[in-house]
Tab-separated table of C-alpha atoms in Angstrom:
chain	number	residue	atom	x	y	z
A	1	MET	CA	216.127	66.124	175.118
A	2	LYS	CA	218.035	64.939	172.053
A	3	LEU	CA	215.501	63.647	169.551
A	4	PRO	CA	215.925	60.644	167.268
A	5	GLY	CA	217.172	61.226	163.794
A	6	ARG	CA	214.856	61.689	160.852
A	7	ASP	CA	213.293	58.301	160.282
A	8	PRO	CA	211.262	57.850	157.082
A	9	ILE	CA	209.288	54.955	158.567
A	10	TRP	CA	207.592	57.499	160.857
A	11	ALA	CA	205.682	58.620	157.818
A	12	LYS	CA	203.508	55.505	158.026
A	13	SER	CA	201.130	57.302	160.373
A	14	PHE	CA	200.970	60.640	158.620
A	15	ILE	CA	197.805	60.021	156.689
A	16	VAL	CA	196.325	62.863	158.723
A	17	PHE	CA	197.603	65.467	156.318
A	18	GLY	CA	195.408	64.247	153.529
A	19	VAL	CA	192.464	64.687	155.878
A	20	ILE	CA	193.731	68.135	156.830
A	21	LEU	CA	193.789	69.163	153.180
A	22	VAL	CA	190.285	67.818	152.592
A	23	VAL	CA	188.744	69.101	155.842
A	24	LEU	CA	190.634	72.026	157.359
A	25	ALA	CA	191.258	73.878	154.135
A	26	GLY	CA	187.694	73.279	153.058
A	27	ILE	CA	186.083	74.785	156.138
A	28	ALA	CA	188.446	77.728	156.191
A	29	ILE	CA	188.023	79.088	152.691
A	30	THR	CA	184.614	80.689	153.081
A	31	ALA	CA	185.255	84.201	151.779
A	32	THR	CA	187.258	83.778	148.599
A	33	ARG	CA	188.803	81.247	146.259
A	34	VAL	CA	191.784	83.454	145.582
A	35	LEU	CA	193.689	82.335	148.683
A	36	ALA	CA	192.853	78.697	148.012
A	37	SER	CA	194.153	78.914	144.463
A	38	ARG	CA	197.593	79.782	145.824
A	39	TYR	CA	197.872	76.354	147.441
A	40	SER	CA	198.009	74.617	144.087
A	41	GLY	CA	201.641	75.652	143.769
A	42	SER	CA	202.429	74.327	147.243
A	43	VAL	CA	201.240	70.766	146.713
A	44	ASN	CA	202.915	68.231	144.440
A	45	GLN	CA	200.291	66.869	142.049
A	46	GLN	CA	200.663	63.530	140.255
A	47	THR	CA	198.503	60.807	138.741
A	48	LEU	CA	197.907	58.523	141.710
A	49	LEU	CA	194.710	56.851	140.501
A	50	GLY	CA	194.400	54.506	137.546
A	51	GLU	CA	191.438	54.328	135.212
A	52	ASN	CA	190.056	51.227	136.962
A	53	SER	CA	189.696	53.001	140.311
A	54	ARG	CA	189.059	56.611	139.295
A	55	VAL	CA	185.669	58.265	139.167
A	56	GLY	CA	185.160	59.479	135.587
A	57	GLY	CA	186.968	62.792	135.546
A	58	GLY	CA	190.295	64.097	134.353
A	59	GLU	CA	189.940	66.888	131.807
A	60	ALA	CA	186.145	66.734	131.921
A	61	ALA	CA	186.113	67.255	135.677
A	62	ALA	CA	188.299	70.319	135.346
A	63	LYS	CA	185.482	72.096	133.508
A	64	HIS	CA	183.125	71.862	136.486
A	65	ARG	CA	183.556	74.119	139.495
A	66	ASP	CA	180.704	72.792	141.628
A	67	ILE	CA	181.668	69.958	143.990
A	68	ARG	CA	178.906	67.394	144.381
A	69	GLY	CA	178.825	64.418	146.708
A	70	PRO	CA	179.080	61.749	147.692
A	71	LEU	CA	182.866	61.755	147.403
A	72	ASN	CA	185.506	59.179	148.327
A	73	PHE	CA	189.183	60.016	148.804
A	74	LEU	CA	192.007	57.525	149.308
A	75	LEU	CA	194.630	58.698	151.796
A	76	LEU	CA	197.858	56.767	152.132
A	77	GLY	CA	200.714	57.041	154.606
A	78	SER	CA	203.890	55.207	153.640
A	79	ASP	CA	207.560	55.089	154.510
A	80	GLN	CA	208.432	56.641	151.177
A	81	ARG	CA	209.168	60.314	150.584
A	82	ALA	CA	206.352	61.853	148.591
A	83	LEU	CA	208.789	63.598	146.256
A	84	ASP	CA	211.333	60.779	146.150
A	85	PRO	CA	209.417	57.478	145.886
A	86	GLU	CA	211.273	54.199	146.141
A	87	ASP	CA	210.209	50.735	145.093
A	88	GLY	CA	209.499	47.891	147.485
A	89	GLN	CA	207.723	49.862	150.187
A	90	ARG	CA	204.587	48.944	152.095
A	91	SER	CA	201.898	51.175	153.504
A	92	ASP	CA	200.721	50.694	157.060
A	93	SER	CA	198.184	53.537	157.097
A	94	ILE	CA	195.228	53.514	154.728
A	95	ILE	CA	192.152	55.688	155.277
A	96	ILE	CA	189.180	56.247	153.004
A	97	VAL	CA	187.462	59.596	153.579
A	98	HIS	CA	183.789	59.458	152.599
A	99	ILE	CA	181.998	62.785	152.189
A	100	PRO	CA	178.206	62.265	151.910
A	101	SER	CA	176.079	64.116	149.382
A	102	SER	CA	175.295	66.799	151.968
A	103	LEU	CA	179.014	67.792	151.952
A	104	ASP	CA	178.810	68.696	155.651
A	105	ARG	CA	180.644	65.848	157.393
A	106	ALA	CA	183.297	63.201	156.819
A	107	TYR	CA	183.573	59.518	157.626
A	108	LEU	CA	187.114	58.199	158.133
A	109	LEU	CA	187.292	54.475	157.365
A	110	SER	CA	190.560	52.898	158.489
A	111	ILE	CA	191.561	49.858	156.442
A	112	PRO	CA	193.445	47.186	158.449
A	113	ARG	CA	196.949	46.851	157.076
A	114	ASP	CA	196.733	43.026	157.180
A	115	LEU	CA	193.275	42.765	155.597
A	116	ARG	CA	193.181	39.604	153.453
A	117	VAL	CA	192.189	40.575	149.924
A	118	ARG	CA	192.614	39.752	146.267
A	119	ILE	CA	195.216	41.977	144.609
A	120	PRO	CA	194.753	42.229	140.832
A	121	ALA	CA	197.560	41.904	138.296
A	122	PHE	CA	199.615	45.011	137.548
A	123	PRO	CA	201.363	44.707	134.171
A	124	ALA	CA	203.495	47.816	134.739
A	125	THR	CA	205.604	45.931	137.304
A	126	GLY	CA	205.060	42.402	135.983
A	127	PHE	CA	202.955	41.469	139.014
A	128	ASP	CA	200.609	38.598	138.132
A	129	GLY	CA	198.132	39.195	140.945
A	130	ALA	CA	197.430	37.293	144.163
A	131	ALA	CA	194.210	35.632	145.242
A	132	HIS	CA	194.994	36.026	148.941
A	133	GLU	CA	197.388	38.700	150.192
A	134	LYS	CA	197.625	41.425	152.829
A	135	ILE	CA	196.308	44.667	151.444
A	136	ASN	CA	199.379	46.668	152.405
A	137	GLY	CA	201.338	44.520	149.950
A	138	ALA	CA	199.544	46.174	147.021
A	139	PHE	CA	201.667	49.293	147.347
A	140	GLN	CA	204.814	47.202	147.102
A	141	TYR	CA	203.620	45.097	144.177
A	142	GLY	CA	202.742	48.291	142.342
A	143	GLY	CA	206.339	49.436	142.660
A	144	GLY	CA	205.754	52.127	145.291
A	145	GLY	CA	205.077	55.747	144.398
A	146	GLN	CA	202.398	56.384	141.773
A	147	GLY	CA	202.155	52.747	140.694
A	148	GLY	CA	201.829	51.587	144.281
A	149	VAL	CA	198.913	53.914	144.950
A	150	GLN	CA	197.257	52.922	141.668
A	151	LEU	CA	197.366	49.214	142.511
A	152	LEU	CA	196.230	49.825	146.089
A	153	ALA	CA	193.307	51.905	144.831
A	154	GLU	CA	192.349	49.251	142.288
A	155	THR	CA	192.510	46.611	145.023
A	156	LEU	CA	190.185	48.660	147.226
A	157	THR	CA	187.817	49.210	144.303
A	158	GLY	CA	187.572	45.441	143.984
A	159	VAL	CA	186.919	45.009	147.705
A	160	LEU	CA	184.486	47.875	148.346
A	161	GLY	CA	182.997	48.394	144.911
A	162	ILE	CA	183.717	52.125	144.900
A	163	ARG	CA	185.891	54.394	142.792
A	164	PHE	CA	187.809	57.369	144.107
A	165	ASP	CA	187.443	61.096	143.540
A	166	GLY	CA	190.999	61.758	144.628
A	167	ALA	CA	194.020	60.401	146.453
A	168	ALA	CA	196.910	61.671	148.552
A	169	ILE	CA	200.187	60.242	149.757
A	170	VAL	CA	201.902	61.730	152.805
A	171	ASN	CA	205.468	62.001	154.103
A	172	PHE	CA	207.116	62.866	157.401
A	173	ASP	CA	208.715	66.286	157.144
A	174	GLY	CA	205.644	68.458	156.741
A	175	PHE	CA	203.830	66.608	159.502
A	176	LYS	CA	206.311	67.553	162.188
A	177	ALA	CA	206.614	71.118	160.950
A	178	ALA	CA	202.840	71.640	160.970
A	179	VAL	CA	202.378	70.205	164.478
A	180	ASP	CA	205.236	72.391	165.668
A	181	LEU	CA	203.530	75.374	164.053
A	182	LEU	CA	200.442	74.623	166.149
A	183	GLY	CA	202.486	74.287	169.340
A	184	GLY	CA	201.636	70.612	169.731
A	185	VAL	CA	198.227	68.985	170.144
A	186	ASP	CA	195.925	67.984	173.008
A	187	MET	CA	194.729	64.407	172.753
A	188	CYS	CA	192.849	61.984	174.993
A	189	ILE	CA	193.530	58.234	174.862
A	190	ASP	CA	191.597	55.326	176.350
A	191	GLN	CA	194.454	53.132	177.514
A	192	LYS	CA	198.093	53.180	178.534
A	193	VAL	CA	200.499	53.116	175.600
A	194	THR	CA	204.123	51.994	175.909
A	195	SER	CA	206.411	52.954	173.062
A	196	ILE	CA	208.612	50.423	171.326
A	197	HIS	CA	210.314	53.161	169.311
A	198	LEU	CA	211.012	56.062	171.672
A	199	GLY	CA	213.013	55.791	174.900
A	200	TYR	CA	215.401	57.654	177.150
A	201	ASP	CA	218.702	57.082	178.907
A	202	GLU	CA	219.426	58.111	182.505
A	203	ASN	CA	220.122	61.678	181.330
A	204	GLY	CA	216.837	62.056	179.494
A	205	ASN	CA	218.362	61.805	176.028
A	206	TYR	CA	216.883	59.661	173.289
A	207	LYS	CA	217.829	55.982	173.459
A	208	ASP	CA	216.211	53.158	171.528
A	209	PRO	CA	214.157	50.960	173.925
A	210	THR	CA	215.484	47.863	172.157
A	211	LYS	CA	218.981	48.966	173.186
A	212	GLY	CA	218.301	49.544	176.838
A	213	GLY	CA	216.409	52.821	176.744
A	214	ARG	CA	213.538	53.443	179.165
A	215	PRO	CA	210.462	53.436	176.906
A	216	ALA	CA	208.194	56.451	176.701
A	217	VAL	CA	204.821	55.799	178.335
A	218	TYR	CA	201.529	57.571	177.644
A	219	GLU	CA	199.023	56.940	180.423
A	220	ALA	CA	195.286	56.763	179.764
A	221	GLY	CA	193.772	60.225	179.847
A	222	CYS	CA	194.355	63.570	178.184
A	223	HIS	CA	197.807	64.826	177.216
A	224	HIS	CA	199.504	67.758	175.550
A	225	LEU	CA	201.824	66.237	172.965
A	226	GLU	CA	204.721	67.816	171.137
A	227	SER	CA	205.160	66.782	167.514
A	228	TRP	CA	207.667	64.004	168.206
A	229	GLN	CA	205.437	62.577	170.958
A	230	ALA	CA	202.351	62.642	168.730
A	231	LEU	CA	204.242	60.877	165.961
A	232	ASP	CA	205.387	58.217	168.370
A	233	LEU	CA	201.967	57.676	169.931
A	234	VAL	CA	200.052	57.160	166.696
A	235	ARG	CA	202.612	54.587	165.546
A	236	GLN	CA	202.127	52.233	168.473
A	237	ARG	CA	200.133	49.019	168.202
A	238	LYS	CA	202.077	46.222	169.893
A	239	SER	CA	201.437	47.511	173.421
A	240	LEU	CA	197.716	48.073	172.789
A	241	ALA	CA	195.073	45.604	173.916
A	242	ASN	CA	193.564	45.276	170.441
A	243	GLY	CA	196.698	45.934	168.419
A	244	ASP	CA	196.149	47.646	165.085
A	245	TYR	CA	192.449	48.216	165.811
A	246	ASP	CA	193.334	50.458	168.751
A	247	ARG	CA	196.053	52.168	166.736
A	248	GLN	CA	193.444	53.012	164.096
A	249	LYS	CA	191.311	54.632	166.798
A	250	ASN	CA	194.259	56.645	168.099
A	251	GLN	CA	195.102	57.839	164.592
A	252	GLN	CA	191.530	58.975	164.061
A	253	LYS	CA	191.489	60.736	167.430
A	254	PHE	CA	194.718	62.459	166.524
A	255	ILE	CA	193.171	63.796	163.321
A	256	ARG	CA	190.387	65.331	165.412
A	257	ALA	CA	192.875	66.720	167.936
A	258	LEU	CA	194.927	68.367	165.219
A	259	LEU	CA	191.866	69.964	163.631
A	260	ASP	CA	190.634	71.170	167.019
A	261	LYS	CA	194.007	72.763	167.728
A	262	ALA	CA	193.939	74.463	164.344
A	263	GLN	CA	190.597	76.011	165.234
A	264	GLN	CA	191.930	77.143	168.605
A	265	LYS	CA	194.776	78.846	166.792
A	266	ASP	CA	192.226	80.686	164.609
A	267	LEU	CA	193.612	79.100	161.460
A	268	THR	CA	190.074	78.707	160.200
A	269	THR	CA	189.425	82.457	160.500
A	270	ASN	CA	192.887	83.958	159.976
A	271	PRO	CA	193.791	83.779	156.268
A	272	ILE	CA	197.441	84.693	156.839
A	273	ALA	CA	197.994	82.005	159.477
A	274	LEU	CA	196.046	79.481	157.426
A	275	ASP	CA	198.097	80.298	154.351
A	276	LYS	CA	201.313	79.516	156.229
A	277	PHE	CA	199.879	76.318	157.682
A	278	ILE	CA	198.559	74.956	154.389
A	279	ARG	CA	201.851	75.707	152.684
A	280	VAL	CA	203.635	73.653	155.333
A	281	ILE	CA	201.158	70.815	154.808
A	282	GLY	CA	201.610	71.072	151.062
A	283	GLN	CA	205.267	70.182	151.416
A	284	ALA	CA	204.236	66.826	152.878
A	285	LEU	CA	201.676	65.893	150.232
A	286	THR	CA	201.436	64.415	146.794
A	287	VAL	CA	197.838	64.568	145.582
A	288	ASP	CA	195.582	63.559	142.718
A	289	THR	CA	192.377	65.632	142.673
A	290	ASN	CA	190.959	63.969	139.551
A	291	GLY	CA	191.148	67.117	137.463
A	292	VAL	CA	189.393	69.336	140.008
A	293	SER	CA	191.358	72.369	141.168
A	294	LEU	CA	192.425	72.448	144.804
A	295	ALA	CA	190.690	75.793	145.147
A	296	ASP	CA	187.345	74.370	144.020
A	297	LEU	CA	187.754	71.272	146.167
A	298	MET	CA	188.548	73.282	149.285
A	299	PHE	CA	185.660	75.670	148.696
A	300	GLY	CA	183.239	72.849	147.987
A	301	LEU	CA	184.016	71.153	151.304
A	302	ARG	CA	183.827	74.290	153.433
A	303	LYS	CA	180.847	72.973	155.451
A	304	VAL	CA	182.800	70.036	156.873
A	305	SER	CA	183.951	70.697	160.457
A	306	PRO	CA	185.989	68.793	163.061
A	307	ASN	CA	182.774	68.253	165.029
A	308	ASN	CA	181.415	66.293	162.087
A	309	LEU	CA	184.141	63.669	161.774
A	310	ILE	CA	183.118	60.060	162.402
A	311	GLY	CA	185.672	57.262	162.623
A	312	LEU	CA	184.836	53.825	161.240
A	313	GLN	CA	186.591	50.458	161.251
A	314	VAL	CA	186.118	47.485	158.964
A	315	PRO	CA	184.192	44.699	160.761
A	316	SER	CA	186.903	42.061	160.882
A	317	GLU	CA	188.966	39.778	163.067
A	318	PRO	CA	192.563	38.478	163.139
A	319	GLN	CA	193.048	34.943	161.843
A	320	ASP	CA	196.055	32.682	161.359
A	321	ILE	CA	195.820	31.066	157.928
A	322	GLY	CA	198.587	28.730	156.822
A	323	GLY	CA	200.920	30.163	159.433
A	324	ILE	CA	200.350	33.758	158.239
A	325	SER	CA	198.574	36.352	160.382
A	326	TYR	CA	195.768	38.068	158.476
A	327	VAL	CA	192.794	40.270	159.271
A	328	VAL	CA	189.670	38.724	157.739
A	329	ALA	CA	186.519	40.728	157.026
A	330	LEU	CA	183.346	39.647	158.842
A	331	PRO	CA	179.949	39.411	157.111
A	332	GLU	CA	179.043	42.855	158.487
A	333	ALA	CA	181.786	44.332	156.310
A	334	GLU	CA	179.694	43.797	153.198
A	335	SER	CA	176.920	45.940	154.668
A	336	LEU	CA	179.516	48.648	155.389
A	337	TYR	CA	180.770	48.577	151.822
A	338	ALA	CA	177.202	48.720	150.505
A	339	ALA	CA	176.393	51.663	152.777
A	340	MET	CA	179.402	53.527	151.434
A	341	ARG	CA	178.381	52.818	147.828
A	342	ASP	CA	174.790	53.894	148.514
A	343	ASP	CA	175.721	56.922	150.654
A	344	GLN	CA	173.966	55.403	153.675
A	345	LEU	CA	176.765	55.513	156.251
A	346	ASP	CA	174.639	57.571	158.663
A	347	SER	CA	172.225	54.661	159.082
A	348	TRP	CA	174.982	52.052	159.101
A	349	ALA	CA	176.841	53.819	161.920
A	350	VAL	CA	173.712	53.857	164.078
A	351	GLU	CA	173.078	50.167	163.449
A	352	ASN	CA	176.718	49.076	163.983
A	353	PRO	CA	178.084	51.075	166.959
A	354	THR	CA	180.779	48.469	167.670
A	355	TRP	CA	182.690	49.629	164.607
A	356	VAL	CA	182.248	53.365	165.181
A	357	ASN	CA	184.942	55.452	166.854
A	358	HIS	CA	183.515	58.537	168.531
A	359	MET	CA	186.305	61.036	168.128
């Protein structure tokens, strides 16, 4: 089948690679830090966090080799190229990875792209701030790239009351290459998904569904997905019963599926294969590790495993306010934010199963 051309907007769902760096690399590097240190040259490193949203670190953090929790990482998928940022872009995929003080599991909190929040002023771009705006607008108002991540992080700090230990921004190219390297992924979904982006003509070649193509359909159940199918599936929201909420669940399930496939391929025990895989991932990432070396970060998170990933969603509901569609946080959201600040997400997840995605 002829595949669609390279489309940078596909990168909106590729937040998974930040999780891969934090989780897969961490659990794999159990014997030595030498291999991990090689990855530093594979990943583009920039200042993605501003002082208002960064855990005290920088040069001081670089002097400490021991990783101590709890930790919070901001992972952002956007339609920009990580190495070629452009202004005026929005991010549709925002995940906060919370690692508790035990450093043996990870909570993935998906932030609704339309969450109604206050965005602070950002003098670097002349943005005066907004009392009520969709959170994915922060990346745009920050000018995209580094500034966009900085403003988004500062906005989230204001909402959740936490600062971040690191951040990553993800692009398209490395995602497809890494999934291809794994031979695709095996993923189970709860409901039928009809694509609005991928379709076929009568000969089985790619044809845009909006131009008469027969849309790709993913039935409820378990599937083996090639890279282009996985990318398409985790983008979809309009055909899902609960829209972006269900897309968040599918993205989290995909993260688990990708990590499971990596284990099946012995990437977590084969240093040579892992080295190749991480280098492919590195091409898709721009990261800010807050002065901590990638080698130390990976080694410090080695106890985290795919079996210990828990997906969370912000307690919220869609609302139309002044003719604009927002997602508005419910009162339970404040207890979620407090649990993250106090490193009590284990208890919160038990008490609020509605907002937990069992991956």
